[in-house]
Short mmCIF file of C-alpha atoms in Angstrom, two decimals:
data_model
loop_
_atom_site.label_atom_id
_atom_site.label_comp_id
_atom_site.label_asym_id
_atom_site.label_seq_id
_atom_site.Cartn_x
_atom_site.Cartn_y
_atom_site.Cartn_z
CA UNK A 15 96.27 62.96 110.45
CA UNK A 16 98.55 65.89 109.13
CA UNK A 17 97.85 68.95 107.38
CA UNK A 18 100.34 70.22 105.03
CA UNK A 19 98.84 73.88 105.13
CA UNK A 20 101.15 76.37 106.22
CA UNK A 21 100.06 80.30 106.38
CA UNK A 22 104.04 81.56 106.25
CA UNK A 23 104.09 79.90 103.12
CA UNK A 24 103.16 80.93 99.67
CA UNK A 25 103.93 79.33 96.86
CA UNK A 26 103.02 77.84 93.57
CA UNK A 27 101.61 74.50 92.90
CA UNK A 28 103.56 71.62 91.39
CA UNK A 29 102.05 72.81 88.02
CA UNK A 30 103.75 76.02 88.63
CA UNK A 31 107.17 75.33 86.26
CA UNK A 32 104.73 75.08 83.21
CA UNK A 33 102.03 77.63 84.17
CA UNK A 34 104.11 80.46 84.66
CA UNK A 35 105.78 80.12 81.78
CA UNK A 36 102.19 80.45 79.99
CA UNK A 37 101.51 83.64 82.16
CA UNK A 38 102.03 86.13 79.64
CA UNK A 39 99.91 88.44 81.61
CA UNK A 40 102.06 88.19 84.75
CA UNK A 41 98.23 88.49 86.83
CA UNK A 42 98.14 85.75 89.65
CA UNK A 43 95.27 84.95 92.03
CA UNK A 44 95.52 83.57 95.56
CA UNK A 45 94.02 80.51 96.74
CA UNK A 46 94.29 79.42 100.36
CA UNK A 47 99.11 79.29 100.44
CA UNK A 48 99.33 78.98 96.54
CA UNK A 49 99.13 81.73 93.33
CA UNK A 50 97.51 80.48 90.47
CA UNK A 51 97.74 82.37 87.36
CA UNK A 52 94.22 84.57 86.46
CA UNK A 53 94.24 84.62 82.84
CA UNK A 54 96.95 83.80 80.46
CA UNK A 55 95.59 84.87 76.82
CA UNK A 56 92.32 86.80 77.49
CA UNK A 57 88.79 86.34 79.08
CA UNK A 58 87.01 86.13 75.79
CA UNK A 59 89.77 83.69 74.50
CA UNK A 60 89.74 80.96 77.36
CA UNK A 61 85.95 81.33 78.00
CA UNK A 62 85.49 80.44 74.29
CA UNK A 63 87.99 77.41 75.46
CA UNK A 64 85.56 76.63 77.75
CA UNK A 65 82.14 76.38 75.61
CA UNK A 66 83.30 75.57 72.24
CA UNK A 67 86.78 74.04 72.73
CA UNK A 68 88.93 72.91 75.19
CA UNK A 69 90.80 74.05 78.10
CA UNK A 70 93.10 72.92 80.87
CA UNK A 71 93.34 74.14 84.46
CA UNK A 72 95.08 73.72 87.17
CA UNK A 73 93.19 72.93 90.47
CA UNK A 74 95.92 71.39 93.30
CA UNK A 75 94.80 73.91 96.16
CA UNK A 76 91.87 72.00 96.93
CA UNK A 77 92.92 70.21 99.95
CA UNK A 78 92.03 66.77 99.45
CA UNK A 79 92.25 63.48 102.49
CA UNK A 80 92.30 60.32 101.97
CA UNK A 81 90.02 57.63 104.30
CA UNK A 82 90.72 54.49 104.82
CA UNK A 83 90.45 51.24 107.22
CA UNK A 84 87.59 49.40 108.32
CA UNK A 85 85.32 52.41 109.44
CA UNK A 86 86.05 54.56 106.75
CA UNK A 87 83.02 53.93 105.48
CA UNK A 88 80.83 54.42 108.42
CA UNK A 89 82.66 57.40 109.62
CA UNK A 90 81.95 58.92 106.00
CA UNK A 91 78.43 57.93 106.77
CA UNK A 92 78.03 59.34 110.05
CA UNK A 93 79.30 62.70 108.48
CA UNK A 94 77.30 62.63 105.23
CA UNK A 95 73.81 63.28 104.28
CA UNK A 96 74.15 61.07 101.64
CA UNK A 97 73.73 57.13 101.92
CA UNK A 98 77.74 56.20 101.37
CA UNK A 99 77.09 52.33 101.57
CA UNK A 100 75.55 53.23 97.72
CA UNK A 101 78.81 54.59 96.63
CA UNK A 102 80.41 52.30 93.48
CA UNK A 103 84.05 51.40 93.34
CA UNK A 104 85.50 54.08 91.08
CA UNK A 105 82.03 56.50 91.44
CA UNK A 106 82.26 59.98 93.17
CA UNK A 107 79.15 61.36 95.27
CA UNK A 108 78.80 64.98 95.11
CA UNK A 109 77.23 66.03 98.54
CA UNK A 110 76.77 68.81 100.98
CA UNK A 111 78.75 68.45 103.98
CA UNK A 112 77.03 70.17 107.08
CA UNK A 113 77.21 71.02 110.47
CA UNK A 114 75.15 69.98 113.84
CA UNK A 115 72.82 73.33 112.93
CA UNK A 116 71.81 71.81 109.43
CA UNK A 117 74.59 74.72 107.93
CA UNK A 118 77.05 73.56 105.38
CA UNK A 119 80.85 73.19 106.02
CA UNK A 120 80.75 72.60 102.18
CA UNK A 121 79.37 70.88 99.15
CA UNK A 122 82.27 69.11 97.40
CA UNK A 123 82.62 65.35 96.27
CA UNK A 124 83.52 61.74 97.81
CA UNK A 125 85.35 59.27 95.98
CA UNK A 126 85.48 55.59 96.01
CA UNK A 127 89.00 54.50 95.06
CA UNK A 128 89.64 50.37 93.84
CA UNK A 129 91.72 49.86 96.69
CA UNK A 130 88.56 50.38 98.97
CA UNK A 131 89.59 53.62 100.53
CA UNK A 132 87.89 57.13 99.83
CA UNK A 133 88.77 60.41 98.92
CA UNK A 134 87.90 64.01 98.83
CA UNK A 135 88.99 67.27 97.67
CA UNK A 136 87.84 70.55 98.67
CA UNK A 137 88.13 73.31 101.76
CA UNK A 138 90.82 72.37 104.69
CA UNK A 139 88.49 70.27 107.22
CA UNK A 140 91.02 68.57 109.46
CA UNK A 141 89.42 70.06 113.07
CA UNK A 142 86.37 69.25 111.98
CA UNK A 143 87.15 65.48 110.95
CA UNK A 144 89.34 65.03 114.37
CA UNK A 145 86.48 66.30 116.19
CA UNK A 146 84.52 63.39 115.14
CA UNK A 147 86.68 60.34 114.45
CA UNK A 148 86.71 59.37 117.76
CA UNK A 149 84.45 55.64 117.75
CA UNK A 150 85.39 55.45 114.07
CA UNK A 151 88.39 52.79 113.08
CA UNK A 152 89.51 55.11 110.17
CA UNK A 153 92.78 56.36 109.26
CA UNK A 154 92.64 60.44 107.72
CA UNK A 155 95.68 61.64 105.72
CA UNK A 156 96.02 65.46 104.19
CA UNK A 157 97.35 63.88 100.60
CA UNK A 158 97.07 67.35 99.20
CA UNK A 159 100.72 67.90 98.88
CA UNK A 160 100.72 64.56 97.25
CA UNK A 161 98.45 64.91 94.42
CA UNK A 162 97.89 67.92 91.72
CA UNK A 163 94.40 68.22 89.83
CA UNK A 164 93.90 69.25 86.29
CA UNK A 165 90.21 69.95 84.96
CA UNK A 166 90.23 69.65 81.40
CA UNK A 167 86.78 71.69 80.24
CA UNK A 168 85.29 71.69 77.18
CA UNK A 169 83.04 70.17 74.15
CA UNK A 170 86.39 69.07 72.75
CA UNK A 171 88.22 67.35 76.07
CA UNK A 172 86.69 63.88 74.49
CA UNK A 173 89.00 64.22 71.98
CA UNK A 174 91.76 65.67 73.80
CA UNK A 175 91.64 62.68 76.19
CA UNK A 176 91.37 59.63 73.54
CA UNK A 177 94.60 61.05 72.41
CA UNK A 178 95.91 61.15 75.54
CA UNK A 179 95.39 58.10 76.49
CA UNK A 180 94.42 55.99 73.74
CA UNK A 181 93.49 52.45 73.48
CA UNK A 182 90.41 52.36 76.22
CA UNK A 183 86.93 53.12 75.69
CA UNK A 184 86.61 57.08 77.51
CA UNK A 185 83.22 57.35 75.91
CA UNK A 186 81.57 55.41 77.79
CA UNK A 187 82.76 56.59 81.33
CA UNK A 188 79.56 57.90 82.99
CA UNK A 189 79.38 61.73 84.65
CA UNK A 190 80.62 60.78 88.17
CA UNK A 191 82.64 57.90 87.49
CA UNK A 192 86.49 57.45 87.18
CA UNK A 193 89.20 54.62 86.64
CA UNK A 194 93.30 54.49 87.07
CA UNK A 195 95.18 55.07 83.86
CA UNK A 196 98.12 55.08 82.04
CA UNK A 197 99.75 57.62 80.03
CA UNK A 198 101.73 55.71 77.08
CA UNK A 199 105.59 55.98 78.85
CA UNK A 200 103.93 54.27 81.73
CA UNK A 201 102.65 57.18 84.09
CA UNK A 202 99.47 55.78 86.59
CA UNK A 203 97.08 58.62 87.41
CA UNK A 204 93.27 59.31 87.95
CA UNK A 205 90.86 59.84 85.51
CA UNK A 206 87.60 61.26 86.64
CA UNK A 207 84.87 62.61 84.18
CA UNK A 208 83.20 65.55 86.30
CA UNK A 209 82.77 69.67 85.75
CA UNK A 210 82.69 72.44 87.22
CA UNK A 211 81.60 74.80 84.31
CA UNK A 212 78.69 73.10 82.86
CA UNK A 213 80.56 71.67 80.23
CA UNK A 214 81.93 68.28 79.44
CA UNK A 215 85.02 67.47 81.10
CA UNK A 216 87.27 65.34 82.97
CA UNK A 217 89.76 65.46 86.32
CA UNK A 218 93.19 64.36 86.59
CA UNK A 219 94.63 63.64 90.02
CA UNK A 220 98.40 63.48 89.21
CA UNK A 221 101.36 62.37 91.27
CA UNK A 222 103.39 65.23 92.57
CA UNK A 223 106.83 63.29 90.91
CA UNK A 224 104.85 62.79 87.43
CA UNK A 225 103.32 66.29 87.15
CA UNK A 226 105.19 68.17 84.75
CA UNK A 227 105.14 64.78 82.43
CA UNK A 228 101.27 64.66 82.66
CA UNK A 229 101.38 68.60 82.35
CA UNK A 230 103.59 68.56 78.89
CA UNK A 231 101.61 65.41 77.67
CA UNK A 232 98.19 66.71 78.06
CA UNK A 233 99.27 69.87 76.48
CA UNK A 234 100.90 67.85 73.41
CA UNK A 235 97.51 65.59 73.12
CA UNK A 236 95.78 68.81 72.87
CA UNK A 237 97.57 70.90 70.75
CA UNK A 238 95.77 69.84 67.45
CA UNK A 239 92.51 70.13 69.35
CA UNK A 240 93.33 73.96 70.40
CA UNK A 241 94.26 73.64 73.74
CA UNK A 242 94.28 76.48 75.81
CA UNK A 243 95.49 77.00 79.31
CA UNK A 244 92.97 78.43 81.96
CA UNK A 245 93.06 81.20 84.51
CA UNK A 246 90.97 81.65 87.59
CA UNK A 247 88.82 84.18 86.14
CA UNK A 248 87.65 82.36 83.37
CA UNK A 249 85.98 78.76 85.10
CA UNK A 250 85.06 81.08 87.66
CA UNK A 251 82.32 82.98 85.22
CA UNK A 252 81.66 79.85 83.54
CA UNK A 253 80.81 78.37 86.98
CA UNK A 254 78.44 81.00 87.33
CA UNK A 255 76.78 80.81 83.87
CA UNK A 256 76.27 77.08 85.04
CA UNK A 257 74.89 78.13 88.58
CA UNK A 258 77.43 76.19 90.57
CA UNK A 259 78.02 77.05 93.94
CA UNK A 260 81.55 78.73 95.42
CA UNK A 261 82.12 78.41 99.38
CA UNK A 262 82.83 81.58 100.42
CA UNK A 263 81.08 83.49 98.19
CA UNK A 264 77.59 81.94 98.06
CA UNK A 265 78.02 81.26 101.39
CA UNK A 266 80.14 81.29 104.63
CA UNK A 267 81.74 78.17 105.65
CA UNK A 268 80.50 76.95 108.87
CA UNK A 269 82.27 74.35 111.23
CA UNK A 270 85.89 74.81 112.57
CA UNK A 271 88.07 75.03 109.60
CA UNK A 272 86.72 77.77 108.12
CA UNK A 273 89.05 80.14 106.81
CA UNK A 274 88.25 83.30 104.31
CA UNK A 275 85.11 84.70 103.34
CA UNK A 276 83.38 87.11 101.26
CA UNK A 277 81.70 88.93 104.74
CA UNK A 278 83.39 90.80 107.09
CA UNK A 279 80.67 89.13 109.88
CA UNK A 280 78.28 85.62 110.36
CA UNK A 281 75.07 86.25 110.70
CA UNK A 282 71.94 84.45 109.53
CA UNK A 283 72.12 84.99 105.93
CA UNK A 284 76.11 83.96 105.39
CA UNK A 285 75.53 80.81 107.11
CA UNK A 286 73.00 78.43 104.24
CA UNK A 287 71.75 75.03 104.65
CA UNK A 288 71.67 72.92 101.53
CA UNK A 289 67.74 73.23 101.27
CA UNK A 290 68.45 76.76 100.92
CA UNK A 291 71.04 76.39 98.36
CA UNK A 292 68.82 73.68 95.70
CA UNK A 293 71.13 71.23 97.22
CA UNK A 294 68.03 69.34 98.87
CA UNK A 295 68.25 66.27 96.79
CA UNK A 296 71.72 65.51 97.81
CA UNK A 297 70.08 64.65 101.75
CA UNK A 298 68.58 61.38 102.23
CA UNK A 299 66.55 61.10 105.36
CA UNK A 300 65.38 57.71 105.02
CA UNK A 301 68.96 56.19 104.31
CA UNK A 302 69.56 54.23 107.64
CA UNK A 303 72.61 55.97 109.19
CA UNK A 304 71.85 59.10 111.51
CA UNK A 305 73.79 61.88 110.25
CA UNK A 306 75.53 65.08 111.64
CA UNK A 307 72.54 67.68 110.98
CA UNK A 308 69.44 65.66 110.21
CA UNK A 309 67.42 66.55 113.05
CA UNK A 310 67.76 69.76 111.83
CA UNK A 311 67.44 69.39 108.26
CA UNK A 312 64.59 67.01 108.60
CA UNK A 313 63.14 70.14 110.47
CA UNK A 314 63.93 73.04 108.24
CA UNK A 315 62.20 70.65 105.36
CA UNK A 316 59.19 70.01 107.14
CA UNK A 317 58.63 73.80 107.34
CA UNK A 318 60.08 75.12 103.91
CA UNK A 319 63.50 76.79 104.00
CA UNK A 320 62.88 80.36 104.11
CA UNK A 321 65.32 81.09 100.91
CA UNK A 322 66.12 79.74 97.74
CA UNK A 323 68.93 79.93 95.26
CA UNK A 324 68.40 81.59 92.24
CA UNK A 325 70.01 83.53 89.21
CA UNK A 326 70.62 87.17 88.76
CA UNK A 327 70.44 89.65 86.04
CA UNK A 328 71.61 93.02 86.41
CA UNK A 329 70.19 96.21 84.55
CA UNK A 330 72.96 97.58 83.35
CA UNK A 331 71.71 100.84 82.37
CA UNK A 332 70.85 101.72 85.73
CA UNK A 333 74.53 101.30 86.26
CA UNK A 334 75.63 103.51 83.65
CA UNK A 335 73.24 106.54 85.18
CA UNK A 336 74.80 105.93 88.32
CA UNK A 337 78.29 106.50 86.79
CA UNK A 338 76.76 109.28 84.49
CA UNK A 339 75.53 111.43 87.70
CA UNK A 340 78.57 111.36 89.22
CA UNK A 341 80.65 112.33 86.20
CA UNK A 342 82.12 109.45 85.92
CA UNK A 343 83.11 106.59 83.10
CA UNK A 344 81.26 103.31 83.52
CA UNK A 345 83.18 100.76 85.27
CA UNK A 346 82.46 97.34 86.10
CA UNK A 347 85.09 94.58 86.98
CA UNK A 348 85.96 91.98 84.69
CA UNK A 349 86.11 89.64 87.59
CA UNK A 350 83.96 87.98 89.87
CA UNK A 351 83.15 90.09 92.70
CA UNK A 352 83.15 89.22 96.04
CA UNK A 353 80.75 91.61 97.40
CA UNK A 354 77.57 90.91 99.13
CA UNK A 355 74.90 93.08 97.48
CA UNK A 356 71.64 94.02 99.57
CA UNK A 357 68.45 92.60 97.83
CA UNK A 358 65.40 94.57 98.43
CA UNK A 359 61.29 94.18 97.63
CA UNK A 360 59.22 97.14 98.39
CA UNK A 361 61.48 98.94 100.87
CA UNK A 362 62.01 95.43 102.55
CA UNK A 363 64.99 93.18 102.57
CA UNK A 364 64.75 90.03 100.80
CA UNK A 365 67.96 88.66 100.28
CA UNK A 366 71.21 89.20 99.20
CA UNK A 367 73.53 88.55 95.61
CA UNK A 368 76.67 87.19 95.20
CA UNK A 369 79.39 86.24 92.37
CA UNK A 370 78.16 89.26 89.85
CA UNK A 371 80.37 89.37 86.94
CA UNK A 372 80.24 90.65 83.12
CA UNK A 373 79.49 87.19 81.29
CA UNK A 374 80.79 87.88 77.50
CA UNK A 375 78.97 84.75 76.50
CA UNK A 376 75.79 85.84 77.75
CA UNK A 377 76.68 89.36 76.62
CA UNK A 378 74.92 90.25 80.24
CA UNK A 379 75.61 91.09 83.94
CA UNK A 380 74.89 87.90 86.28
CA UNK A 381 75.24 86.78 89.52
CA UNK A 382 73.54 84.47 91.91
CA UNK A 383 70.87 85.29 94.57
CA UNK A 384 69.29 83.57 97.22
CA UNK A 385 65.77 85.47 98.21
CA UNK A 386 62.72 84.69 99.81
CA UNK A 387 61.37 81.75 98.70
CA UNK A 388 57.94 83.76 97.82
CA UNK A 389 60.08 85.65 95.61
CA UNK A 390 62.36 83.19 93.46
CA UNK A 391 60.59 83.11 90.81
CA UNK A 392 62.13 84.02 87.28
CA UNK A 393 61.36 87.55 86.12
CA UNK A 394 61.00 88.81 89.73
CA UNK A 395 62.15 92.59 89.85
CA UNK A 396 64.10 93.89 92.81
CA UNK A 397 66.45 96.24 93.60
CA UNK A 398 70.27 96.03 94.55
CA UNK A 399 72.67 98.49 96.21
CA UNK A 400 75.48 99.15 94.06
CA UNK A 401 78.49 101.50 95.29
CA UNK A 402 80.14 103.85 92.17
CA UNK A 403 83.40 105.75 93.87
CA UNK A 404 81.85 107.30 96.82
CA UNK A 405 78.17 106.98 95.75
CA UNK A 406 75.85 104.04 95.98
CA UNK A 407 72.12 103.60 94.16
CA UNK A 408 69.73 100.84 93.90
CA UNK A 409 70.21 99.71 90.05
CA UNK A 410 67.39 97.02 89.10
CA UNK A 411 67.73 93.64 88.99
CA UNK A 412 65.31 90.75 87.75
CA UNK A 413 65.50 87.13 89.43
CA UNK A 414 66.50 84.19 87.24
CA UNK A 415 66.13 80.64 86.53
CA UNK A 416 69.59 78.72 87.06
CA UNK A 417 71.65 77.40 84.52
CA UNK A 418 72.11 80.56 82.36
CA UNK A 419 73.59 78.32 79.74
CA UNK A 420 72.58 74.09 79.01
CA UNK A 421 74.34 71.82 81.36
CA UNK A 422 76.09 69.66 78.98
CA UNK A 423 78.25 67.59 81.60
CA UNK A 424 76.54 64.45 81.13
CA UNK A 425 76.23 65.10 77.50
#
């Protein structure tokens, strides 16, 4: 197995020739050795992309591996809380992935290709794979330098996509499920209808020699629809609005590979376990495979995981008498924040928030919490430390139920 990350090197993806050019705004993100572009027209503009039209973004960083031989499978199994053997030929399992302590590594999906191999894309996990391949007959490839990804979001990426590709039946392709296609010259690349802002949407994993073609062709299909390209910022809110988890923000990645944060140290709140996250339905303890974790999993359920995973609404004029006592303007950032905020009850720690950001859909300041499970229930009131220049204040905050918006994926 290889990895193609390198550290000394950062670069654009294979997108890059097409998306700068659409970078009017010149403001790039990182994301692991690549820049991605942050917004291209405006927040407002490719948010409204995002819940009442359609967007396009470009998602190659994800490091993605391909599995394959006769213990793929099994080896996939062994590492999985989720049954594999139940997998379908062109289906994709979304599923924690966790370490001997019951902590996750990650959450991100499996697919199941035609040609019987598997898939994955999501945070660099090539120590942690070699450390357990060893009785498994499986080959593991880094393909990430292979393959681009392009999430098309959006009520309108239907449409967008018939065009594309016309002549096969894309309403009927289930949430979770995918199938190799051809654009009209000839091009082959994966189609997979998943989301990762709540809305309806599709994936397209897109050969490194093809992906300008697929780039210009997509953007041609879409250009009667309203097509609009799509920064970091934007599916980042929108993946909050949808309460969907981000690894290194919601929580620390445990295991090996891990390689940025949100904290500056581990300790027992950065580190989660899916029951802690609402991601309890995605481990099967009865399937018949032992799994890396379940012992302690199977333990942490049969007590109650002492946290849960829950929404966030900020008062915001608290924050404006903070500013206002120390003579300053209000100021909050119009991205997502990567700050841990302190949650307290009483005087007493509870929990902590993460991913706060300015929604202008929800006209409202969000974020996601986990807190004592005694206290996740919506319309809880606590308080959270908030820093303005050199002061900080509790500001109040009142607990949520997760989504903020519909989940229209399956829709």
């Amino acid at each position: 197995m290889t990895a193609d990350f390198d550290p000394s090197v950062f670069t654009g993806t294979m997108f890059n020739r097409r998306t700068a050019q659409l970078n009017h705004a010149a403001r790039w993100v990182a994301w692991d050795q690549y820049h991605l572009p942050e917004v291209f027209v405006g927040l407002e503009v490719e948010l409204g992309a995002i819940h009442d039209g359609v967007m396009v973004e470009d998602k190659s960083p994800m490091t993605k591996y391909s599995f394959s031989g006769p213990g793929a499978a099994d080896f996939l199994d062994y590492l999985l809380p989720r049954d594999v053997s139940k997998i379908e030929v062109n289906q994709l399992y979304y599923t924690p992935w966790c370490d001997h302590d019951g902590k996750l590594i990650d959450e991100h999906p499996v697919f199941r290709l035609d040609d019987g191999s598997y898939v994955n894309s999501g945070n660099p996990m090539t120590l942690w794979f070699e450390q357990h391949r060893g009785r498994f007959d499986v080959e593991i490839e880094d393909i990430s330098a292979k393959f681009g990804v392009l999430a098309m979001q959006g009520p309108k990426s239907l449409n967008v996509l018939e065009a594309l590709i016309p002549g096969e039946d894309w309403q009927s392709l289930r949430f979770a499920r995918g199938r190799r296609a051809q654009l009209p010259g000839g091009v082959e690349l994966y189609v997979w209808r998943v989301g990762f802002t709540g809305q309806p949407g599709f994936e397209f994993w897109v050969p490194r020699e093809v992906a300008l073609e697929v780039y210009d062709a997509i953007m041609a299909a879409g250009e009667p629809h309203g097509i609009v390209p799509c920064g970091h910022n934007a599916q980042n809110i929108a993946r909050v609005e949808a309460g969907i988890l981000m690894p290194g923000l919601e929580y620390m990645t445990a295991g090996p590979d891990a390689l940025v944060a949100a904290y500056e140290s581990t300790d027992s709140e950065t580190l989660s376990s899916p029951l802690e996250l609402n991601l309890g339905r995605f481990v099967d303890f009865d399937k018949p495979a032992d799994f890396v974790g379940r012992d302690a999993l199977l333990e942490e359920h049969q007590r109650g995981p002492a946290r849960a995973l829950m929404g966030l609404e900020v008062n915001w004029n608290d924050i404006v008498s903070l500013y206002d006592r120390i003579g300053a303007p209000p100021e909050i950032s119009r991205r997502i924040s990567w700050t841990r905020y302190p949650l307290e009850h009483e005087g007493h720690h509870v929990g902590h928030a993460s991913s706060v950001c300015w929604s202008p859909v929800l006209r409202k300041m969000i974020g996601l919490c986990q807190v004592r499970t005694d206290l996740a229930q919506a319309g809880t009131a606590l308080a959270m430390e908030w820093h303005a220049e050199s002061e900080s204040a509790d500001v109040g905050v009142t607990v949520a139920d997760l989504p903020f918006i519909e989940d229209k994926r399956r829709g």
